[in-house]
Coordinates of C-alpha atoms and ligand atoms in Angstrom, one line a residue:
M275 CA 0.0 0.0 0.0
T276 CA 1.7 3.2 -1.1
S277 CA 0.3 6.7 -0.6
T278 CA -3.3 5.6 -0.5
L279 CA -4.1 8.7 1.6
T280 CA -2.3 11.4 -0.4
G281 CA -4.2 14.7 -0.1
K282 CA -6.2 13.5 2.9
T283 CA -6.2 15.0 6.4
A284 CA -6.5 13.1 9.7
L285 CA -6.9 13.7 13.4
V286 CA -5.7 11.0 15.8
T287 CA -6.6 11.7 19.4
G288 CA -4.0 10.6 21.9
S289 CA -1.2 10.1 19.4
S290 CA 1.6 11.3 21.6
R291 CA 2.5 7.6 22.3
G292 CA 1.3 4.0 22.0
I293 CA -1.2 2.9 19.4
G294 CA -2.1 6.5 18.6
R295 CA 1.4 7.4 17.7
A296 CA 1.8 4.3 15.5
T297 CA -1.5 5.2 13.8
A298 CA -0.4 8.7 13.2
L299 CA 2.8 7.4 11.7
G300 CA 0.9 4.9 9.6
L301 CA -1.6 7.4 8.2
A302 CA 1.2 9.9 7.5
R303 CA 3.2 7.2 5.7
E304 CA 0.2 6.7 3.4
G305 CA 0.3 10.4 2.6
A306 CA -2.2 12.0 5.1
L307 CA -1.5 15.3 6.9
V308 CA -2.0 14.3 10.5
A309 CA -3.1 16.4 13.5
V310 CA -1.2 14.7 16.4
H311 CA -3.4 15.3 19.5
Y312 CA -2.1 15.0 23.1
G313 CA -3.6 15.5 26.5
R314 CA -0.7 16.5 28.8
D315 CA 2.5 15.4 27.1
K316 CA 3.3 18.0 24.4
Q317 CA 6.9 16.9 24.1
A318 CA 5.9 13.4 23.3
A319 CA 3.4 14.7 20.7
Q320 CA 6.2 16.8 19.2
E321 CA 8.3 13.6 19.1
T322 CA 5.6 11.9 17.1
V323 CA 5.6 14.8 14.6
G324 CA 9.4 14.6 14.4
L325 CA 9.2 10.9 13.6
I326 CA 6.6 11.6 10.9
E327 CA 8.7 14.4 9.3
K328 CA 11.8 12.2 9.4
D329 CA 9.8 9.7 7.5
G330 CA 8.9 12.3 4.9
G331 CA 5.4 13.0 6.2
R332 CA 3.5 16.0 7.4
A333 CA 1.9 16.6 10.8
F334 CA 1.2 19.2 13.5
T335 CA 0.4 19.0 17.2
I336 CA -2.8 20.0 19.0
G337 CA -3.3 19.8 22.8
A338 CA -6.5 19.4 24.9
E339 CA -7.2 17.4 27.9
L340 CA -10.4 15.5 27.1
G341 CA -12.9 15.3 29.9
T342 CA -12.1 18.9 31.2
P343 CA -14.3 21.9 30.6
G344 CA -13.9 23.5 27.2
A345 CA -11.6 20.7 25.9
I346 CA -13.6 20.0 22.7
D347 CA -13.7 23.7 21.8
Q348 CA -9.9 24.0 22.4
L349 CA -9.2 20.9 20.3
L350 CA -11.4 22.1 17.4
D351 CA -10.0 25.6 17.4
Q352 CA -6.4 24.2 17.1
L353 CA -7.4 21.6 14.6
E354 CA -9.1 24.2 12.3
T355 CA -6.1 26.6 12.7
G356 CA -3.6 23.8 11.9
L357 CA -5.6 22.5 8.9
R358 CA -6.0 26.0 7.5
E359 CA -2.2 26.7 7.9
H360 CA -1.2 23.5 6.2
T361 CA -4.0 23.1 3.5
G362 CA -5.8 26.5 3.2
A363 CA -9.0 24.8 4.2
T364 CA -10.6 23.0 7.2
V365 CA -11.5 19.6 5.7
L366 CA -11.0 16.6 8.0
D367 CA -11.2 13.3 6.1
I368 CA -10.3 10.9 8.9
L369 CA -11.1 11.1 12.6
V370 CA -9.6 8.4 14.9
N371 CA -10.9 8.5 18.4
N372 CA -8.0 6.8 20.2
A373 CA -7.3 8.7 23.4
A374 CA -8.6 6.9 26.5
A375 CA -8.4 6.9 30.2
T376 CA -7.8 3.6 32.0
T377 CA -8.7 2.5 35.5
P378 CA -6.1 1.1 38.0
G379 CA -8.3 -2.0 38.0
N380 CA -10.5 -1.8 41.1
A381 CA -12.8 -4.6 42.2
P382 CA -16.3 -3.5 41.2
E383 CA -17.2 -3.1 44.9
D384 CA -14.5 -0.4 45.2
V385 CA -15.3 1.7 42.2
S386 CA -16.4 5.3 43.1
A387 CA -19.0 7.4 41.3
E388 CA -16.2 9.9 40.5
Q389 CA -14.1 7.3 38.7
I390 CA -17.1 6.3 36.6
D391 CA -17.8 9.9 35.6
Q392 CA -14.1 10.5 34.7
I393 CA -13.7 7.3 32.6
F394 CA -17.0 7.9 30.7
A395 CA -16.1 11.6 30.2
V396 CA -12.9 10.7 28.4
N397 CA -13.8 7.4 26.7
A398 CA -17.4 7.9 25.7
K399 CA -18.6 11.5 26.0
A400 CA -15.5 13.2 24.5
P401 CA -15.6 11.0 21.3
F402 CA -19.3 11.7 20.9
L403 CA -18.9 15.5 21.3
L404 CA -15.8 15.5 19.1
V405 CA -17.6 13.6 16.3
Q406 CA -20.6 16.0 16.7
R407 CA -18.4 19.1 16.4
A408 CA -16.1 17.7 13.7
L409 CA -18.9 16.5 11.4
G410 CA -19.1 19.9 9.8
L411 CA -15.5 19.4 8.7
I412 CA -15.8 15.8 7.5
P413 CA -16.6 15.5 3.8
D414 CA -18.8 12.9 2.2
G415 CA -16.8 9.6 2.0
G416 CA -14.9 10.5 5.3
R417 CA -13.9 8.0 8.0
I418 CA -14.5 7.8 11.7
I419 CA -12.6 5.1 13.5
N420 CA -13.2 4.4 17.2
I421 CA -10.5 2.5 19.2
S422 CA -12.5 0.2 21.5
S423 CA -11.1 -2.8 23.3
A424 CA -11.4 -6.6 23.4
V425 CA -12.4 -6.2 27.0
T426 CA -15.9 -5.5 25.7
R427 CA -16.0 -9.2 24.6
M428 CA -14.4 -10.9 27.6
A429 CA -15.1 -10.7 31.3
M430 CA -12.5 -8.9 33.4
P431 CA -14.3 -7.7 36.5
P432 CA -11.6 -5.2 37.6
Q433 CA -12.0 -3.5 34.2
V434 CA -15.8 -3.3 34.3
V435 CA -16.0 0.5 34.2
Y436 CA -13.4 0.8 31.4
A437 CA -15.2 -1.9 29.5
M438 CA -18.6 -0.2 30.0
S439 CA -17.2 3.0 28.5
K440 CA -15.8 1.1 25.5
G441 CA -19.2 -0.6 25.1
A442 CA -20.7 2.9 24.9
L443 CA -18.1 3.9 22.3
D444 CA -19.1 0.8 20.2
Q445 CA -22.7 2.1 20.4
L446 CA -21.5 5.3 18.9
T447 CA -20.0 3.3 16.0
L448 CA -23.2 1.3 15.4
H449 CA -25.7 4.2 15.4
L450 CA -23.5 6.7 13.6
A451 CA -22.7 4.2 10.9
R452 CA -26.4 4.2 10.0
H453 CA -26.8 7.9 10.5
L454 CA -23.9 8.9 8.3
A455 CA -24.3 6.2 5.6
P456 CA -26.2 8.6 3.3
R457 CA -23.0 10.7 3.2
H458 CA -20.8 7.6 2.7
I459 CA -18.9 8.3 5.9
T460 CA -17.9 5.0 7.4
V461 CA -17.8 4.5 11.1
N462 CA -16.0 1.5 12.6
S463 CA -14.5 0.2 15.9
V464 CA -11.2 -1.4 16.2
L465 CA -10.7 -3.8 19.2
P466 CA -7.1 -4.1 20.3
G467 CA -6.1 -6.8 22.7
A468 CA -3.2 -6.5 25.1
T469 CA -0.8 -4.3 23.1
D470 CA 2.7 -3.3 24.3
N471 CA 2.3 0.5 24.5
G472 CA 5.7 0.9 26.1
S473 CA 4.2 1.5 29.6
A474 CA 6.0 0.3 32.7
A475 CA 3.3 -2.3 33.5
F476 CA 3.8 -4.2 30.3
Q477 CA 7.5 -4.6 31.1
M478 CA 6.8 -6.4 34.3
P479 CA 6.9 -10.2 33.8
E480 CA 4.0 -10.7 36.2
V481 CA 1.8 -8.6 33.8
R482 CA 3.5 -9.4 30.5
E483 CA 3.4 -13.2 30.8
P484 CA -0.3 -13.7 31.5
M485 CA -1.3 -11.0 29.1
S486 CA 0.8 -12.6 26.4
Q487 CA -1.0 -15.9 26.9
L488 CA -4.3 -14.3 25.9
S489 CA -3.4 -14.2 22.2
A490 CA -3.4 -17.3 20.1
F491 CA 0.1 -16.2 19.1
K492 CA 1.2 -16.2 22.8
R493 CA 2.7 -12.7 22.8
L494 CA 1.6 -9.1 23.2
G495 CA 0.5 -7.1 20.2
E496 CA 2.7 -4.3 18.8
P497 CA 1.1 -0.8 18.3
E498 CA 1.9 -1.0 14.6
E499 CA -0.2 -4.2 14.3
V500 CA -3.3 -2.3 15.5
A501 CA -2.3 0.8 13.5
D502 CA -2.2 -1.2 10.3
V503 CA -5.9 -2.2 10.8
V504 CA -6.8 1.5 11.5
V505 CA -5.0 2.6 8.4
F506 CA -6.7 0.0 6.3
L507 CA -10.1 1.3 7.5
A508 CA -9.1 4.8 6.6
T509 CA -8.4 3.9 3.0
D510 CA -10.7 3.5 0.0
R511 CA -10.2 -0.3 0.2
A512 CA -12.4 -0.4 3.3
R513 CA -15.3 1.6 1.7
W514 CA -17.7 -1.4 2.1
I515 CA -17.1 -1.7 5.8
T516 CA -19.2 0.3 8.2
G517 CA -20.7 -0.2 11.6
A518 CA -18.2 -3.0 12.2
S519 CA -16.0 -4.0 15.0
L520 CA -12.6 -5.2 13.7
D521 CA -10.7 -7.6 16.0
A522 CA -7.0 -6.6 16.3
T523 CA -6.2 -9.0 19.2
G524 CA -4.0 -11.6 17.6
G525 CA -6.8 -14.2 18.2
S526 CA -7.4 -13.3 21.9
L527 CA -11.1 -13.9 21.5
L528 CA -11.0 -17.4 19.9
G529 CA -12.0 -19.1 23.2
Ligands
LIG637 P1 -1.5 4.9 25.9 O1 -0.1 4.5 25.5 O2 -1.8 4.9 27.4 O3 -1.7 6.4 25.4 C1 -2.8 7.1 25.7 C2 -2.9 8.3 24.8 O4 -4.2 9.0 25.1 C3 -1.8 9.3 25.1 O5 -1.4 9.9 23.9 C4 -2.5 10.3 26.0 O6 -2.0 11.6 25.9 C5 -3.9 10.3 25.5 N1 -4.9 10.6 26.6 C6 -5.2 9.8 27.7 N2 -6.1 10.5 28.4 C7 -6.3 11.7 27.8 C8 -7.2 12.8 28.1 N3 -7.9 12.8 29.2 N4 -7.2 13.8 27.2 C9 -6.4 13.8 26.1 N5 -5.6 12.8 25.8 C10 -5.6 11.7 26.6 O7 -2.6 4.2 25.2 P2 -2.6 2.9 24.3 O8 -2.3 1.7 25.2 O9 -1.8 3.1 23.1 O10 -4.1 2.8 23.9 C11 -4.7 3.5 22.8 C12 -6.1 3.1 22.6 O11 -6.2 1.6 22.5 C13 -7.0 3.4 23.8 O12 -8.3 3.8 23.4 C14 -7.1 2.2 24.6 O13 -8.2 2.1 25.4 C15 -7.1 1.1 23.5 N6 -6.6 -0.2 23.9 C16 -5.3 -0.4 24.3 C17 -4.9 -1.6 24.7 C18 -3.5 -1.9 25.2 O14 -3.2 -3.1 25.6 N7 -2.6 -1.0 25.0 C19 -5.8 -2.7 24.7 C20 -7.1 -2.5 24.3 C21 -7.5 -1.2 23.9 P3 -1.0 12.3 27.0 O15 -0.1 11.3 27.5 O16 -0.4 13.4 26.2 O17 -1.9 12.9 28.0

């Protein structure tokens, strides 16, 4: 696949690291101009842009901490400014809702109401509001890709709130796919399994080993392996896929 996205623009939320960074790199490699969004780590987002530019691609950073007051307005303002500067217009072809908050993994009995509000604010409400606000920029034939999780399909009681929020995100996929079909905008979810995002937890053998065993291939996924699925959905080759949930777990849900 070479330059399948030349002339396209993309926003990847939470692309300062992990799967989001790999997705931003993947989309840029295919020719898209990428808005690299971060929450708190501007330097990491700038590193993502640096990697894209080193690769011959084009990108710019935008910062907004989702789940805080005014974040969606801030994000949209910076997005429109960046797009205008780089393209002379404010068209957004591809929106990837990737940023997410995770829980420390509490027993359901110990979850607080505040934790539920915070997780839902970032993982479900922010993507909804972002899509709602960005729709005016997305042309017919555009793409919306929501990064969900395999935990919506397997029981992990300590992750129940996170899983509930990703379940809500999958509902956004389903209903918007129908709503936006007349405009040929496709809306899909990608479900990663345990993916080595470089965090300290995944380097600990007591975490890494059991998580590796989940996949049929008996290892963790790499961010690029999820990003490749997202990039595919963003291309014209995936034009007949909408309202779908694509498994990117290395066979973690085979039973
Ligand atoms: P990650 O390495 O933890 O990175 C999270 C990204 O989201 C960062 O760029 C972070 O930006 C941003 N972010 C987090 N909270 C934010 C907020 N409130 N406002 C704005 N940005 C925020 O994530 P990942 O592991 O690559 O996961 C990416 C996606 O895949 C997420 O949707 C996650 O739920 C999903 N997923 C991951 C796995 C896995 O095993 N890694 C498995 C299943 C699903 P800053 O650091 O700049 O704040």
